[in-house]
Amino acid sequence: MLDWKTNNAMAAGKGATVQQFVAIVGKDRLEAEVAPWGEGLLKINGREIARVDDAIDRRQAFRAIKLIAERYVETHMVKNTALALPSVKAKLLEGKRGLIVGIANDKSIAWGCAKAFRALGAELAVTYLNDKAKKFVEPLARALEAPILMPLDVSVGGQMEAVFERIGKEWGKLDFVVHSIAFSPKDALQGRVVDVSREGFATTMDVSCWTFIRMAHLAEPLMKKGGTLFTMSYYGSQMVVKNYNIMGVAKAALECAVRYIAAELGPKGIRVHAISPGPLATRAASGIPEFDALLDKAKSQAPARSLVSIDDVGVATAFLAHDAARLITGETLYIDGGYHIMD
Ligand SMILES: NC(=O)c1ccc[n+]([C@@H]2O[C@H](COP(=O)([O-])OP(=O)(O)OC[C@H]3O[C@@H](n4cnc5c(N)ncnc54)[C@H](O)[C@@H]3O)[C@@H](O)[C@H]2O)c1
């Protein structure tokens, strides 16, 4: 439902002829003009979209225009709104270049990060898992104006190296990396930790933890003037969270790797962080049983009484890439409305 408000700048009420109502969708301004004799006009950003001239009065004309506007927004604008980047005046990350790994679709945490980094002026290289994923990621990469878009399945030998090699050739430097990927085979993830197979454990640790270590290794020579490395973790690394199981073990190792790498690369001006968002309904999350219960608990118990969005995660992550955060490193930053401080 659109939120129509009377435009008080235009004459309204008794005696007024044409009345105007305004609704805002993202960056777009919708105007509905209705006349008492049953004429109506819909404009979007000043351009005429539809006209009604056979209504019996103003009220009926407005109803018809509202309906047309809602259909128009659904079919033409909602998709674009999902692609829209936040509008930010200060391009605080202008001149910085970064790699974003882990966009599967517009619900991905990596997409929230990419939008924030781009909105702040950074230039981005983006990867997609495989051909099947490409059709979802490509339009997003276009919205980000990403000059580098490459396939990256971390379990395929050579693909990670190829991405960093291309960045080295085209950019000659790298300022940040967002590693936002995790994977665990279903039987490993959904079973008890005590029952996990050697293969299940190895795959979980390999994709969810070792790949971050390797990306740090590949990024180091490109971060000649320093940089920031990010990975995504979760509270289940610290506490036993029902159904998080072996992924909690992998995230604990990941957060520990963050501290070691931060200590090792700190003298070169490279900072390393784990970002720990509260639960978000993404594709990866759909592999965790009873995830809705986790969302309900997070919302009702977090001091902020709110779930987080991928945009919340994105802006906080982007802040840590800014020079203002140059003396913050090795951190696990919770973006969870404060949930982690509660018992
Ligand atoms: N959703 C949550 O509630 C939540 C909370 C805290 C942390 N996280 C973490 O955030 C990160 C991103 O997950 P998300 O929730 O945005 O889900 P998502 O499904 O949108 O992203 C997961 C990404 O991992 C990628 N991936 C999996 N296997 C891969 C492989 N072999 N090679 C390359 N990429 C691979 C997928 O392609 C996908 O892009 C993960 O590390 C996840 O554990 C998620």
Coordinates of C-alpha atoms and ligand atoms in Angstrom, one line a residue:
M1 CA 0.0 0.0 0.0
L2 CA 1.3 3.4 -0.9
D3 CA 1.3 6.1 1.7
W4 CA -0.5 9.1 0.0
K5 CA -0.2 12.5 1.7
T6 CA -2.1 15.7 0.7
N7 CA 0.3 18.2 -0.9
N8 CA -0.4 21.2 1.3
A9 CA 1.5 23.4 -1.1
M10 CA -1.4 23.1 -3.5
A11 CA -4.9 24.5 -2.8
A12 CA -7.0 22.0 -1.0
G13 CA -10.3 21.7 0.7
K14 CA -13.5 23.6 -0.1
G15 CA -13.2 25.8 -3.1
A16 CA -10.1 24.1 -4.4
T17 CA -10.4 22.6 -7.8
V18 CA -7.6 20.2 -8.5
Q19 CA -6.2 18.4 -5.4
Q20 CA -2.8 16.8 -5.3
F21 CA -1.6 13.7 -3.3
V22 CA 2.0 12.6 -3.1
A23 CA 3.6 9.2 -2.3
I24 CA 7.3 8.5 -2.2
V25 CA 8.7 5.1 -3.2
G26 CA 12.5 4.9 -2.8
K27 CA 13.8 7.9 -4.7
D28 CA 10.7 8.3 -6.8
R29 CA 7.9 10.8 -6.3
L30 CA 4.4 9.8 -7.3
E31 CA 1.8 12.5 -7.7
A32 CA -2.0 11.9 -8.1
E33 CA -4.0 14.9 -9.2
V34 CA -7.8 14.7 -9.0
A35 CA -10.5 17.1 -10.0
P36 CA -14.0 17.3 -8.6
W37 CA -15.6 16.5 -12.0
G38 CA -13.9 13.0 -12.0
E39 CA -10.7 13.6 -13.8
G40 CA -7.5 12.1 -12.5
L41 CA -3.8 12.1 -13.4
L42 CA -0.9 10.0 -12.3
K43 CA 2.7 11.4 -12.6
I44 CA 5.9 9.8 -11.6
N45 CA 8.9 12.1 -11.2
G46 CA 6.9 14.7 -13.2
R47 CA 6.2 12.4 -16.1
E48 CA 2.6 11.5 -16.9
I49 CA 1.9 7.8 -16.5
A50 CA -1.9 7.5 -16.6
R51 CA -5.1 9.5 -16.9
V52 CA -8.7 8.8 -15.8
D53 CA -11.5 10.9 -17.2
D54 CA -14.7 8.9 -16.7
A55 CA -15.0 8.8 -12.9
I56 CA -18.1 10.4 -11.4
D57 CA -16.4 12.5 -8.8
R58 CA -13.0 13.2 -7.2
R59 CA -13.2 10.4 -4.8
Q60 CA -13.8 7.8 -7.5
A61 CA -11.0 9.3 -9.7
F62 CA -8.6 9.1 -6.7
R63 CA -9.5 5.4 -6.1
A64 CA -8.9 4.6 -9.7
I65 CA -5.5 6.5 -9.8
K66 CA -4.4 4.8 -6.5
L67 CA -5.1 1.4 -8.0
I68 CA -3.2 2.2 -11.2
A69 CA -0.3 3.5 -9.2
E70 CA -0.1 0.4 -7.0
R71 CA 0.0 -1.9 -10.0
Y72 CA 2.6 0.3 -11.7
V73 CA 4.9 0.3 -8.6
E74 CA 4.5 -3.5 -8.3
T75 CA 5.3 -4.2 -11.9
H76 CA 7.8 -1.5 -12.8
M77 CA 9.4 -0.2 -9.6
V78 CA 9.6 -2.7 -6.8
K79 CA 12.4 -4.6 -8.6
N80 CA 14.3 -1.4 -9.2
T81 CA 13.8 -0.4 -5.5
A82 CA 15.5 -3.6 -4.5
L83 CA 18.4 -2.7 -6.7
A84 CA 18.5 0.9 -5.6
L85 CA 21.6 2.0 -3.7
P86 CA 21.2 4.2 -0.6
S87 CA 21.8 7.9 -1.6
V88 CA 24.8 9.2 0.3
K89 CA 26.2 12.6 -0.2
A90 CA 29.7 12.2 1.4
K91 CA 31.7 9.7 -0.7
L92 CA 33.8 8.6 2.2
L93 CA 35.3 5.6 0.5
E94 CA 36.0 7.3 -2.9
G95 CA 39.2 6.0 -4.4
K96 CA 39.0 2.7 -2.5
R97 CA 38.6 -0.6 -4.4
G98 CA 37.3 -3.8 -2.9
L99 CA 36.3 -7.4 -3.6
I100 CA 32.9 -8.7 -2.5
V101 CA 32.5 -12.5 -2.3
G102 CA 29.1 -14.0 -1.4
I103 CA 26.3 -12.3 -3.3
A104 CA 23.8 -14.9 -4.1
N105 CA 20.8 -12.6 -4.5
D106 CA 19.3 -9.4 -3.2
K107 CA 18.8 -10.9 0.3
S108 CA 22.5 -11.7 0.7
I109 CA 24.5 -10.0 3.5
A110 CA 27.2 -9.5 0.9
W111 CA 24.7 -7.4 -1.2
G112 CA 23.9 -5.2 1.8
C113 CA 27.7 -4.6 2.2
A114 CA 28.2 -4.0 -1.5
K115 CA 25.4 -1.4 -1.6
A116 CA 26.9 0.5 1.3
F117 CA 30.4 0.4 0.0
R118 CA 29.3 1.5 -3.5
A119 CA 27.1 4.2 -2.1
L120 CA 30.1 5.6 -0.2
G121 CA 32.0 5.8 -3.5
A122 CA 34.1 2.6 -3.5
E123 CA 34.7 0.6 -6.7
L124 CA 33.8 -3.1 -6.5
A125 CA 34.8 -6.4 -7.9
V126 CA 32.0 -9.0 -7.5
T127 CA 32.0 -12.8 -7.8
Y128 CA 29.2 -15.3 -8.4
L129 CA 29.2 -19.0 -7.5
N130 CA 28.5 -20.5 -10.9
D131 CA 26.4 -20.2 -14.1
K132 CA 23.2 -20.9 -12.2
A133 CA 23.9 -18.0 -9.8
K134 CA 25.1 -15.7 -12.5
K135 CA 21.7 -14.6 -13.7
F136 CA 20.8 -13.4 -10.1
V137 CA 24.1 -11.7 -9.5
E138 CA 24.7 -10.0 -12.9
P139 CA 21.9 -7.4 -12.5
L140 CA 23.1 -6.6 -9.0
A141 CA 26.7 -6.2 -10.2
R142 CA 25.4 -3.9 -13.0
A143 CA 23.6 -1.8 -10.3
L144 CA 26.9 -1.5 -8.5
E145 CA 28.7 -0.6 -11.8
A146 CA 31.2 -3.3 -10.9
P147 CA 34.0 -3.3 -13.5
I148 CA 35.0 -6.9 -12.5
L149 CA 32.5 -9.7 -12.3
M150 CA 34.0 -13.2 -12.1
P151 CA 32.9 -16.8 -11.2
L152 CA 34.2 -18.0 -7.9
D153 CA 33.4 -21.4 -6.4
V154 CA 36.0 -21.7 -3.7
S155 CA 36.0 -25.5 -3.9
V156 CA 37.2 -25.3 -7.6
G157 CA 41.0 -25.1 -7.6
G158 CA 42.5 -22.0 -9.2
Q159 CA 39.3 -19.8 -9.2
M160 CA 40.3 -17.8 -6.1
E161 CA 43.7 -17.2 -7.5
A162 CA 42.2 -16.1 -10.8
V163 CA 40.1 -13.5 -9.1
F164 CA 43.0 -11.9 -7.2
E165 CA 45.3 -12.2 -10.3
R166 CA 42.8 -10.2 -12.3
I167 CA 42.4 -7.6 -9.6
G168 CA 46.2 -7.3 -9.4
K169 CA 46.4 -6.8 -13.2
E170 CA 43.5 -4.3 -13.5
W171 CA 43.7 -2.4 -10.3
G172 CA 47.3 -3.1 -9.0
K173 CA 45.9 -2.7 -5.5
L174 CA 43.1 -3.7 -3.2
D175 CA 41.7 -1.8 -0.2
F176 CA 39.2 -4.3 1.2
V177 CA 37.7 -7.8 0.9
V178 CA 34.3 -8.9 2.1
H179 CA 34.3 -12.7 2.6
S180 CA 30.6 -13.5 3.1
I181 CA 30.3 -17.2 2.4
A182 CA 29.8 -20.4 4.4
F183 CA 28.8 -23.9 3.6
S184 CA 28.1 -27.2 5.5
P185 CA 26.7 -30.4 4.0
K186 CA 23.1 -30.9 5.2
D187 CA 23.9 -34.0 7.3
A188 CA 26.8 -32.3 9.0
L189 CA 24.9 -29.1 9.7
Q190 CA 21.7 -30.7 10.8
G191 CA 23.2 -33.4 13.0
R192 CA 24.9 -33.3 16.4
V193 CA 28.4 -32.0 16.6
V194 CA 29.4 -35.2 18.3
D195 CA 28.3 -37.2 15.2
V196 CA 29.9 -35.2 12.5
S197 CA 31.9 -37.1 9.9
R198 CA 35.4 -36.3 8.9
E199 CA 34.3 -35.2 5.4
G200 CA 31.4 -33.1 6.8
F201 CA 33.8 -31.4 9.2
A202 CA 36.5 -30.8 6.6
T203 CA 34.1 -29.3 4.0
T204 CA 32.5 -27.0 6.6
M205 CA 35.8 -25.8 7.8
D206 CA 37.3 -25.6 4.4
V207 CA 34.6 -23.4 2.8
S208 CA 33.6 -21.4 5.8
C209 CA 37.0 -20.8 7.4
W210 CA 40.1 -21.7 5.4
T211 CA 38.9 -19.8 2.3
F212 CA 39.0 -16.6 4.5
I213 CA 42.6 -17.4 5.5
R214 CA 43.5 -18.0 1.8
M215 CA 41.8 -14.8 0.7
A216 CA 43.8 -12.9 3.3
H217 CA 47.0 -14.5 1.9
L218 CA 46.1 -13.5 -1.7
A219 CA 45.1 -10.0 -0.7
E220 CA 48.2 -9.2 1.4
P221 CA 50.5 -8.4 -1.6
L222 CA 47.8 -6.2 -3.1
M223 CA 47.2 -4.2 0.1
K224 CA 50.4 -2.3 -0.3
K225 CA 49.1 0.7 1.5
G226 CA 47.1 -1.2 4.0
G227 CA 43.5 -2.4 3.8
T228 CA 40.7 -4.1 5.6
L229 CA 39.6 -7.8 5.5
F230 CA 36.1 -8.8 6.6
T231 CA 34.4 -12.1 7.2
M232 CA 30.9 -12.9 8.5
S233 CA 30.4 -14.8 11.7
Y234 CA 27.6 -15.5 14.1
Y235 CA 26.9 -15.6 17.8
G236 CA 26.7 -19.5 17.6
S237 CA 30.5 -19.4 17.7
Q238 CA 30.4 -18.2 21.3
M239 CA 27.3 -19.8 22.7
V240 CA 25.5 -23.0 21.9
V241 CA 22.7 -21.9 19.6
K242 CA 20.1 -24.6 18.9
N243 CA 20.5 -26.0 15.4
Y244 CA 23.7 -24.1 14.6
N245 CA 25.8 -27.1 15.4
I246 CA 29.0 -27.6 13.4
M247 CA 28.8 -24.2 11.9
G248 CA 29.3 -22.8 15.4
V249 CA 32.6 -24.7 15.5
A250 CA 33.6 -23.3 12.1
K251 CA 32.7 -19.7 13.1
A252 CA 34.7 -20.0 16.4
A253 CA 37.8 -21.0 14.3
L254 CA 37.0 -18.2 11.9
E255 CA 36.9 -15.5 14.6
C256 CA 40.1 -16.9 16.0
A257 CA 41.7 -16.8 12.5
V258 CA 40.7 -13.1 12.4
R259 CA 42.7 -12.3 15.5
Y260 CA 45.8 -14.2 14.4
I261 CA 45.7 -12.6 10.9
A262 CA 45.0 -9.2 12.4
A263 CA 48.2 -9.6 14.5
E264 CA 50.2 -10.9 11.6
L265 CA 49.2 -8.2 9.0
G266 CA 48.6 -5.3 11.4
P267 CA 52.2 -4.0 11.0
K268 CA 51.4 -3.6 7.2
G269 CA 48.4 -1.5 8.0
I270 CA 46.0 -4.3 7.1
R271 CA 43.1 -4.6 9.5
V272 CA 40.9 -7.7 10.0
H273 CA 37.4 -8.0 11.3
A274 CA 34.7 -10.6 11.9
I275 CA 31.2 -9.1 11.5
S276 CA 28.6 -10.9 13.6
P277 CA 25.1 -10.0 12.4
G278 CA 21.9 -11.1 14.1
P279 CA 19.8 -13.7 12.2
L280 CA 18.7 -12.6 8.7
A281 CA 16.4 -14.6 6.5
T282 CA 18.8 -15.3 3.6
R283 CA 19.2 -18.4 1.5
A284 CA 22.1 -19.7 3.7
A285 CA 19.8 -19.3 6.7
S286 CA 17.1 -21.5 5.1
G287 CA 19.4 -24.5 5.8
I288 CA 19.0 -24.0 9.5
P289 CA 15.9 -25.8 11.0
E290 CA 13.5 -23.7 13.1
F291 CA 15.1 -20.4 11.8
D292 CA 11.8 -18.5 12.4
A293 CA 12.0 -19.3 16.1
L294 CA 15.6 -17.8 16.1
L295 CA 14.2 -14.6 14.4
D296 CA 11.4 -14.3 17.0
K297 CA 13.8 -14.8 19.9
A298 CA 16.3 -12.3 18.5
K299 CA 13.6 -9.7 18.0
S300 CA 12.0 -10.1 21.4
Q301 CA 15.2 -10.3 23.5
A302 CA 17.5 -7.8 21.7
P303 CA 17.7 -4.5 23.6
A304 CA 16.8 -2.8 20.4
R305 CA 13.7 -5.0 20.0
S306 CA 14.4 -5.2 16.3
L307 CA 15.8 -7.6 13.8
V308 CA 18.8 -6.3 11.7
S309 CA 18.7 -5.7 8.0
I310 CA 21.4 -6.3 5.4
D311 CA 21.7 -2.6 5.1
D312 CA 22.4 -2.2 8.8
V313 CA 25.2 -4.8 8.4
G314 CA 26.5 -3.0 5.2
V315 CA 26.9 0.5 6.7
A316 CA 28.6 -0.8 9.9
T317 CA 31.0 -2.9 7.8
A318 CA 31.7 0.1 5.5
F319 CA 32.5 2.3 8.5
L320 CA 35.3 -0.2 9.5
A321 CA 36.8 0.2 6.1
H322 CA 37.1 3.9 6.5
D323 CA 40.3 5.5 7.7
A324 CA 38.5 6.8 10.7
A325 CA 38.5 3.2 11.9
R326 CA 42.3 2.8 11.3
L327 CA 43.1 1.7 14.9
I328 CA 40.3 -0.8 15.2
T329 CA 41.4 -4.4 14.3
G330 CA 40.9 -8.0 15.2
E331 CA 37.4 -7.3 16.3
T332 CA 34.2 -9.4 16.2
L333 CA 31.6 -6.7 15.7
Y334 CA 28.1 -7.6 16.7
I335 CA 25.4 -6.0 14.6
D336 CA 22.5 -7.6 16.4
G337 CA 20.6 -4.9 18.2
G338 CA 22.6 -5.8 21.3
Y339 CA 21.3 -9.4 21.6
H340 CA 24.7 -10.8 22.6
I341 CA 24.9 -8.8 25.9
M342 CA 21.7 -10.5 27.2
D343 CA 21.9 -13.7 29.2
Ligands
LIG1 N1 21.8 -15.1 7.6 C1 22.2 -15.1 8.8 O1 21.4 -15.1 9.7 C2 23.6 -14.9 9.1 C3 24.0 -14.5 10.4 C4 25.3 -14.3 10.7 C5 26.3 -14.6 9.8 N2 25.9 -15.1 8.6 C6 27.0 -15.4 7.6 O2 26.9 -14.5 6.6 C7 27.5 -15.1 5.4 C8 26.7 -14.9 4.2 O3 25.5 -15.6 4.3 P1 24.0 -15.0 3.9 O4 23.2 -15.2 5.2 O5 24.1 -13.7 3.3 O6 23.5 -16.1 2.9 P2 23.6 -16.2 1.3 O7 23.0 -17.6 1.0 O8 23.0 -15.1 0.6 O9 25.2 -16.2 1.1 C9 26.0 -17.3 1.2 C10 27.0 -17.2 0.1 O10 27.9 -18.3 0.2 C11 28.2 -18.7 -1.1 N3 28.9 -19.9 -1.2 C12 28.6 -21.1 -0.6 N4 29.5 -22.1 -1.0 C13 30.4 -21.5 -1.8 C14 31.5 -21.9 -2.6 N5 31.9 -23.2 -2.6 N6 32.2 -21.0 -3.3 C15 31.9 -19.7 -3.3 N7 30.8 -19.2 -2.6 C16 30.0 -20.1 -1.9 C17 26.9 -18.7 -1.8 O11 27.1 -18.7 -3.2 C18 26.3 -17.4 -1.3 O12 26.6 -16.4 -2.1 C19 27.8 -16.5 5.8 O13 29.1 -16.7 6.2 C20 26.9 -16.8 6.9 O14 27.3 -17.8 7.8 C21 24.6 -15.2 8.2

